[in-house]
PDB file of C-alpha atoms in Angstrom:
ATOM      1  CA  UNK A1030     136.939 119.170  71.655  1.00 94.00           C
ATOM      2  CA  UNK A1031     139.649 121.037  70.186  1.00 97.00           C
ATOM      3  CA  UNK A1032     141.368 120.997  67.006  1.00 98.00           C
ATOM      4  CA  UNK A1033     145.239 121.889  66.503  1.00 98.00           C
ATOM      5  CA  UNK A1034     147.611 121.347  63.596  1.00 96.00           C
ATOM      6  CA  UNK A1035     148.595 117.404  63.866  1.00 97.00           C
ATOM      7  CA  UNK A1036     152.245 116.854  64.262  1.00 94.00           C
ATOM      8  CA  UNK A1037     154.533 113.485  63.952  1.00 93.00           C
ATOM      9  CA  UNK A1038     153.909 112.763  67.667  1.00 96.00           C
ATOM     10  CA  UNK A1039     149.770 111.955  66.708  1.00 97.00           C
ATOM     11  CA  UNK A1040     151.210 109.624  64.194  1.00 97.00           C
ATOM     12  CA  UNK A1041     150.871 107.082  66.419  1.00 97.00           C
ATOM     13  CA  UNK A1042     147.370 107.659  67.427  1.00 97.00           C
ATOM     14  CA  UNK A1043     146.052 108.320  64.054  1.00 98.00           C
ATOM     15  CA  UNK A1044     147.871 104.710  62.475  1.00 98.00           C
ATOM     16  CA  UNK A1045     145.251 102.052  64.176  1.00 97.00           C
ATOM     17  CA  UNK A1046     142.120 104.110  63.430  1.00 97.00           C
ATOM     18  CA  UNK A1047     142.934 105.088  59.733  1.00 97.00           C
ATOM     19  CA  UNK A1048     144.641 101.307  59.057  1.00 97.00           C
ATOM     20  CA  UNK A1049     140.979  99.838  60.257  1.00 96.00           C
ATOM     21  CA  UNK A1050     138.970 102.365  58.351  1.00 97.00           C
ATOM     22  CA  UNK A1051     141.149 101.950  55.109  1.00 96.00           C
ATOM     23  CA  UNK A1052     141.411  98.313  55.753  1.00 96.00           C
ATOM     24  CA  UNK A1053     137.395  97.782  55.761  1.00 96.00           C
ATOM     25  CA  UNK A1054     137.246  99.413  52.090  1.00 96.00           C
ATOM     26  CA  UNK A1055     133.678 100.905  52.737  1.00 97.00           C
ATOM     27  CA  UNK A1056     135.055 104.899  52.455  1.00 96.00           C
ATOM     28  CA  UNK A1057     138.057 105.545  51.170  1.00 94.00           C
ATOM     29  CA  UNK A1058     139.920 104.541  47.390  1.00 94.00           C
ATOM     30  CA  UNK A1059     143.280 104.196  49.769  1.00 94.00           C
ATOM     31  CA  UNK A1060     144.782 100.861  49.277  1.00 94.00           C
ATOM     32  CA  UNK A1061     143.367  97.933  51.894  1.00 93.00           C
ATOM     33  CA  UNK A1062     146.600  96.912  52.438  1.00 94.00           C
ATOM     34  CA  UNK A1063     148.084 100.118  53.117  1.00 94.00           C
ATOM     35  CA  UNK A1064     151.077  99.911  54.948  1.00 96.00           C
ATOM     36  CA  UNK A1065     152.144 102.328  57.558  1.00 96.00           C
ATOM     37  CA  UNK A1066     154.941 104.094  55.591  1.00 96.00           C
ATOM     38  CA  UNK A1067     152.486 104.656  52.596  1.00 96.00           C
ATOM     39  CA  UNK A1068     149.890 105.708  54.786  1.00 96.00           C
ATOM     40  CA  UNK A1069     151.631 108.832  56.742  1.00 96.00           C
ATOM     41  CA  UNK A1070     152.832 110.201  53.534  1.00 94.00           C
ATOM     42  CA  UNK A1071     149.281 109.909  52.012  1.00 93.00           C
ATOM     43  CA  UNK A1072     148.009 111.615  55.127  1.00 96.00           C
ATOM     44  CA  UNK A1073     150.217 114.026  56.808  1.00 96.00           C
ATOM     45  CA  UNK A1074     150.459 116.926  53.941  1.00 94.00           C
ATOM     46  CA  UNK A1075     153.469 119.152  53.839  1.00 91.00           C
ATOM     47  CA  UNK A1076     153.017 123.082  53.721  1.00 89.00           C
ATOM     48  CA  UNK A1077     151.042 124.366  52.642  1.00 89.00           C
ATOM     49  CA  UNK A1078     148.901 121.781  52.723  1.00 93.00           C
ATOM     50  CA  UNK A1079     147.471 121.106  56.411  1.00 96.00           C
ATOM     51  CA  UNK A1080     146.526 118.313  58.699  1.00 98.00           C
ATOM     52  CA  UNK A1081     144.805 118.212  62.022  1.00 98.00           C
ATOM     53  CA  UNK A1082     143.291 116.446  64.764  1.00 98.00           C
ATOM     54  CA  UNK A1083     140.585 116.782  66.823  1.00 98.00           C
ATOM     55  CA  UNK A1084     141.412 116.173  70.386  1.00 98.00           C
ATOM     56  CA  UNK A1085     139.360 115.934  73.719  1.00 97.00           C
ATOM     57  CA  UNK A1086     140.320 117.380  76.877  1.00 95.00           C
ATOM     58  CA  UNK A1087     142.962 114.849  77.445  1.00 96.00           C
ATOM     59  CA  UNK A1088     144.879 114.860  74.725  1.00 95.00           C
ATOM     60  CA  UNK A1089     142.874 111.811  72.979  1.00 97.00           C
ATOM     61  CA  UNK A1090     142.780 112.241  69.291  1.00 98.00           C
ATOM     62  CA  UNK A1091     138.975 111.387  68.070  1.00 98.00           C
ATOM     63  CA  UNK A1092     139.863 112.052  64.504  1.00 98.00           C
ATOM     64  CA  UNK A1093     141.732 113.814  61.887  1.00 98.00           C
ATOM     65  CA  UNK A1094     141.104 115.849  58.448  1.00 98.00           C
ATOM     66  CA  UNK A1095     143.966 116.969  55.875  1.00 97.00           C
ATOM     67  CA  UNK A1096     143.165 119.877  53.908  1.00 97.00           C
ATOM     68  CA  UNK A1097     144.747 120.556  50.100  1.00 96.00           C
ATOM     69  CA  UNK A1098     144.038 122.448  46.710  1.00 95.00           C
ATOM     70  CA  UNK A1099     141.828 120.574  44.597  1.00 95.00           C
ATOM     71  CA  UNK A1100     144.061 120.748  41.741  1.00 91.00           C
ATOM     72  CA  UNK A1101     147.114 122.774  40.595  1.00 91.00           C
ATOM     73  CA  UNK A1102     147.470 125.767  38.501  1.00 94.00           C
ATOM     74  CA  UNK A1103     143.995 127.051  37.234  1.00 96.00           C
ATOM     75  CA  UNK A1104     141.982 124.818  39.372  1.00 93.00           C
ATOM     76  CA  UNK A1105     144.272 125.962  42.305  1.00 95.00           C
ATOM     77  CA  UNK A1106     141.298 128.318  43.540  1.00 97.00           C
ATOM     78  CA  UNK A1107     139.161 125.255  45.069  1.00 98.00           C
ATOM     79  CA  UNK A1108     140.124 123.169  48.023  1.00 97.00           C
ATOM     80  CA  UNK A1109     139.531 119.392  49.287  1.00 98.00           C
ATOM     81  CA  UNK A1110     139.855 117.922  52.262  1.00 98.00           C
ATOM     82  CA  UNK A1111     139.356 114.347  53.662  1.00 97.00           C
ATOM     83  CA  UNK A1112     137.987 113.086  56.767  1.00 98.00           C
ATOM     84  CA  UNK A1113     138.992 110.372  59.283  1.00 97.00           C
ATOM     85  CA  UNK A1114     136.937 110.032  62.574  1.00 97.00           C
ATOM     86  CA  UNK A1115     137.914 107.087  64.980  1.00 97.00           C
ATOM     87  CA  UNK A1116     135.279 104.704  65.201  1.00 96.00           C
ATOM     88  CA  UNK A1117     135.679 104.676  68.837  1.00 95.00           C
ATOM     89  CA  UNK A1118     134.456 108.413  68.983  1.00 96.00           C
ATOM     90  CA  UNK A1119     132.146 107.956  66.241  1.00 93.00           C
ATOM     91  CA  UNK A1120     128.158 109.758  66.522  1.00 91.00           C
ATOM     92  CA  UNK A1121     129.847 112.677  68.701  1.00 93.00           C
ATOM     93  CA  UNK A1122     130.150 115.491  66.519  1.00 96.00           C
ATOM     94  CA  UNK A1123     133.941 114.730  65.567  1.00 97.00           C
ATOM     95  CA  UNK A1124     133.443 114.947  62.234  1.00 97.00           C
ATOM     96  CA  UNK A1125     131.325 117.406  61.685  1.00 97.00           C
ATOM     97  CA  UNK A1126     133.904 119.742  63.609  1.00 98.00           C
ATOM     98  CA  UNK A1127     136.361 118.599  61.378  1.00 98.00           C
ATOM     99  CA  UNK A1128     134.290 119.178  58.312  1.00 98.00           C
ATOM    100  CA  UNK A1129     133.255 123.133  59.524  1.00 98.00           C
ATOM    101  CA  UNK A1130     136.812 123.806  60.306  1.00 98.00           C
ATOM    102  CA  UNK A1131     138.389 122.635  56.718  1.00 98.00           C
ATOM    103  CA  UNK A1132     135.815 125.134  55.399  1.00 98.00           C
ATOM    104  CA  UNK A1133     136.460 127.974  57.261  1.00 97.00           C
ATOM    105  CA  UNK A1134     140.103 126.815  56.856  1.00 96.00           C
ATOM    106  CA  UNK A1135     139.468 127.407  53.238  1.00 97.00           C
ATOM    107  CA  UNK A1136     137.478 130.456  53.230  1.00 97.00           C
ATOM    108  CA  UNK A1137     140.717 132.385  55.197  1.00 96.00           C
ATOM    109  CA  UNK A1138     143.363 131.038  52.583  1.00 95.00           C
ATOM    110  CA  UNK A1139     140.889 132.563  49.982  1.00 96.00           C
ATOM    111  CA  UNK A1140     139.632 129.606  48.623  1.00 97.00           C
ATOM    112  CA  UNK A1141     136.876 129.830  45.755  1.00 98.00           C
ATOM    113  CA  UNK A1142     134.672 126.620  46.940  1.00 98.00           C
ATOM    114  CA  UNK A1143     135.707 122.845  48.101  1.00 98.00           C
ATOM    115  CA  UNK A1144     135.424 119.861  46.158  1.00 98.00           C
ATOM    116  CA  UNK A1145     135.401 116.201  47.349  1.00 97.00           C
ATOM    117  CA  UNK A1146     135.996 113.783  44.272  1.00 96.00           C
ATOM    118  CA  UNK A1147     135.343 110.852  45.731  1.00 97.00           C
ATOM    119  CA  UNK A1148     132.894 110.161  48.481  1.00 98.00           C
ATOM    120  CA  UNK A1149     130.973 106.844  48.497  1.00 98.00           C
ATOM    121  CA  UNK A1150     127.554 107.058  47.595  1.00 97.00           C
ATOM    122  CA  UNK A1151     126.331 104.636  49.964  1.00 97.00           C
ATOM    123  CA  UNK A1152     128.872 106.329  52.994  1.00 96.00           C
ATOM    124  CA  UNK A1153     125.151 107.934  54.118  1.00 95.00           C
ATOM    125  CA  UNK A1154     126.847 109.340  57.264  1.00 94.00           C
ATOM    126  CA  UNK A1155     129.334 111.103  55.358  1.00 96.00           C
ATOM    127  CA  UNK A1156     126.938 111.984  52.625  1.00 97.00           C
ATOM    128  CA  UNK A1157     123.995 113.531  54.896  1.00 96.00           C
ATOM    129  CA  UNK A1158     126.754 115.580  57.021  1.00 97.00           C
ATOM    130  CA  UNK A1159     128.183 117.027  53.985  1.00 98.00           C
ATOM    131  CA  UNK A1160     124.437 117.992  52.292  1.00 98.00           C
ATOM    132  CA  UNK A1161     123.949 119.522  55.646  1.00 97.00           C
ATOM    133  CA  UNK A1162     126.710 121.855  55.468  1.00 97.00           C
ATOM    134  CA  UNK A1163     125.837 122.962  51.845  1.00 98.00           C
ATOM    135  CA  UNK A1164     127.408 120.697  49.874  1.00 98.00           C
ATOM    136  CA  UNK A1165     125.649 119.228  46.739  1.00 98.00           C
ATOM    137  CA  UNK A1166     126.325 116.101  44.647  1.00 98.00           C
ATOM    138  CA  UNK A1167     127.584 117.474  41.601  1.00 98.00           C
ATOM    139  CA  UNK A1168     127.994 114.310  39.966  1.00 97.00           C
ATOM    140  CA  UNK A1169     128.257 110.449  39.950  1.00 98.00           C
ATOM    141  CA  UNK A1170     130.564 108.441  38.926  1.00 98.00           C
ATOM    142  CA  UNK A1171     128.884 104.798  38.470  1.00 98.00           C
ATOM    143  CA  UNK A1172     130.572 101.667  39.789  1.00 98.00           C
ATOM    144  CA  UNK A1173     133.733 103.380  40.503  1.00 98.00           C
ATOM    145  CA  UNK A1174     133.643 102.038  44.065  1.00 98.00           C
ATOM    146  CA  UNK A1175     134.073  98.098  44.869  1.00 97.00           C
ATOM    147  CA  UNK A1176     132.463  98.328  48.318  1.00 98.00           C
ATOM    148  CA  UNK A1177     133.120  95.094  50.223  1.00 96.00           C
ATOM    149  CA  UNK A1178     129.414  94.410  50.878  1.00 96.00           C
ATOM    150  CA  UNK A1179     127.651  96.627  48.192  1.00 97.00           C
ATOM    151  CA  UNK A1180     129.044  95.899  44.943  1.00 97.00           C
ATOM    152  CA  UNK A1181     130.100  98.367  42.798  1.00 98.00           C
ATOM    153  CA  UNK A1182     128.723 101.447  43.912  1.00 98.00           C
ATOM    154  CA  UNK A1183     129.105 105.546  42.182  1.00 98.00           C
ATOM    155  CA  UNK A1184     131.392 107.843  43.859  1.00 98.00           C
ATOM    156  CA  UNK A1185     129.810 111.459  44.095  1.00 98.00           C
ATOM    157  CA  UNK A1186     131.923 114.483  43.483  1.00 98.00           C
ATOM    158  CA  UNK A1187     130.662 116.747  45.819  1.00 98.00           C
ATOM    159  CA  UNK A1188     130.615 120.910  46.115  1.00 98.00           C
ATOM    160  CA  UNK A1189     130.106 123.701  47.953  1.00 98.00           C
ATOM    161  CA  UNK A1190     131.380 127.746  47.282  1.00 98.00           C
ATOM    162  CA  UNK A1191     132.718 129.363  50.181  1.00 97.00           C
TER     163      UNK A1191
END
């Protein structure tokens, strides 16, 4: 697996996985009816933001991460990122690669730490990976997630210094 800057040209591949995953509701606050237009903006960042993909050795993209400052102006020392893995490539390491690349992504542009805001308390997957690479729950919003199956569930804002 190897993972490169994502250009216009992996729009295309990108679109079907991320329009499923936001479509389910179980992961991300994005709209379920997302449309396309909405979507690419939301997801490709301009400079100096980032976006990539992870690809195999075919060219197939498995998944994508975009990369950001938290906030602006005094916060501007902590990065986020966000994850999308296709579900087709799902349980082989994709995002975890992802993950460990945003962070060293954000160690080299001098980052402070990386904050998620919003990651779905019942998203275990997501949850275990990021404990695993040092990230703690920092905090819980209650009921700020309508899962589809779950109910209301918290959203965790998650940390980890770099």
């Amino acid at each position: 697996m190897r993972i490169r800057e994502a250009t216009e040209r992996d729009w295309p591949a990108i679109w079907p996985f991320l329009r499923h995953i936001t479509a389910a509701g179980e992961t991300f606050v994005y709209p379920l009816d997302l449309d396309e237009e909405a979507a690419r903006a939301l997801w490709l960042l301009p400079a100096p933001n980032r976006t990539v993909v992870a690809v195999d050795d075919a060219g197939t993209v498995l998944g994508t991460a975009n990369m950001t400052v938290n906030r602006p102006g005094n916060g501007a020392h902590i990065a986020s990122a966000s994850y999308m893995v296709d579900p087709a490539h799902a349980g082989r390491g994709v995002g975890r690669a992802l993950c460990v690349y945003t962070l060293e992504w954000a160690r080299a542009a001098g980052f402070r730490g990386m904050q998620f805001n919003a990651v779905v308390e019942c998203n275990e997957p997501a949850v275990r990976l990021y404990r695993s690479l040092g990230f703690e729950v920092v905090g819980t919003v209650p009921g700020a997630f309508r899962h589809p199956r779950e109910g209301y569930v918290g959203l965790h804002v998650m940390y980890r210094e770099l």
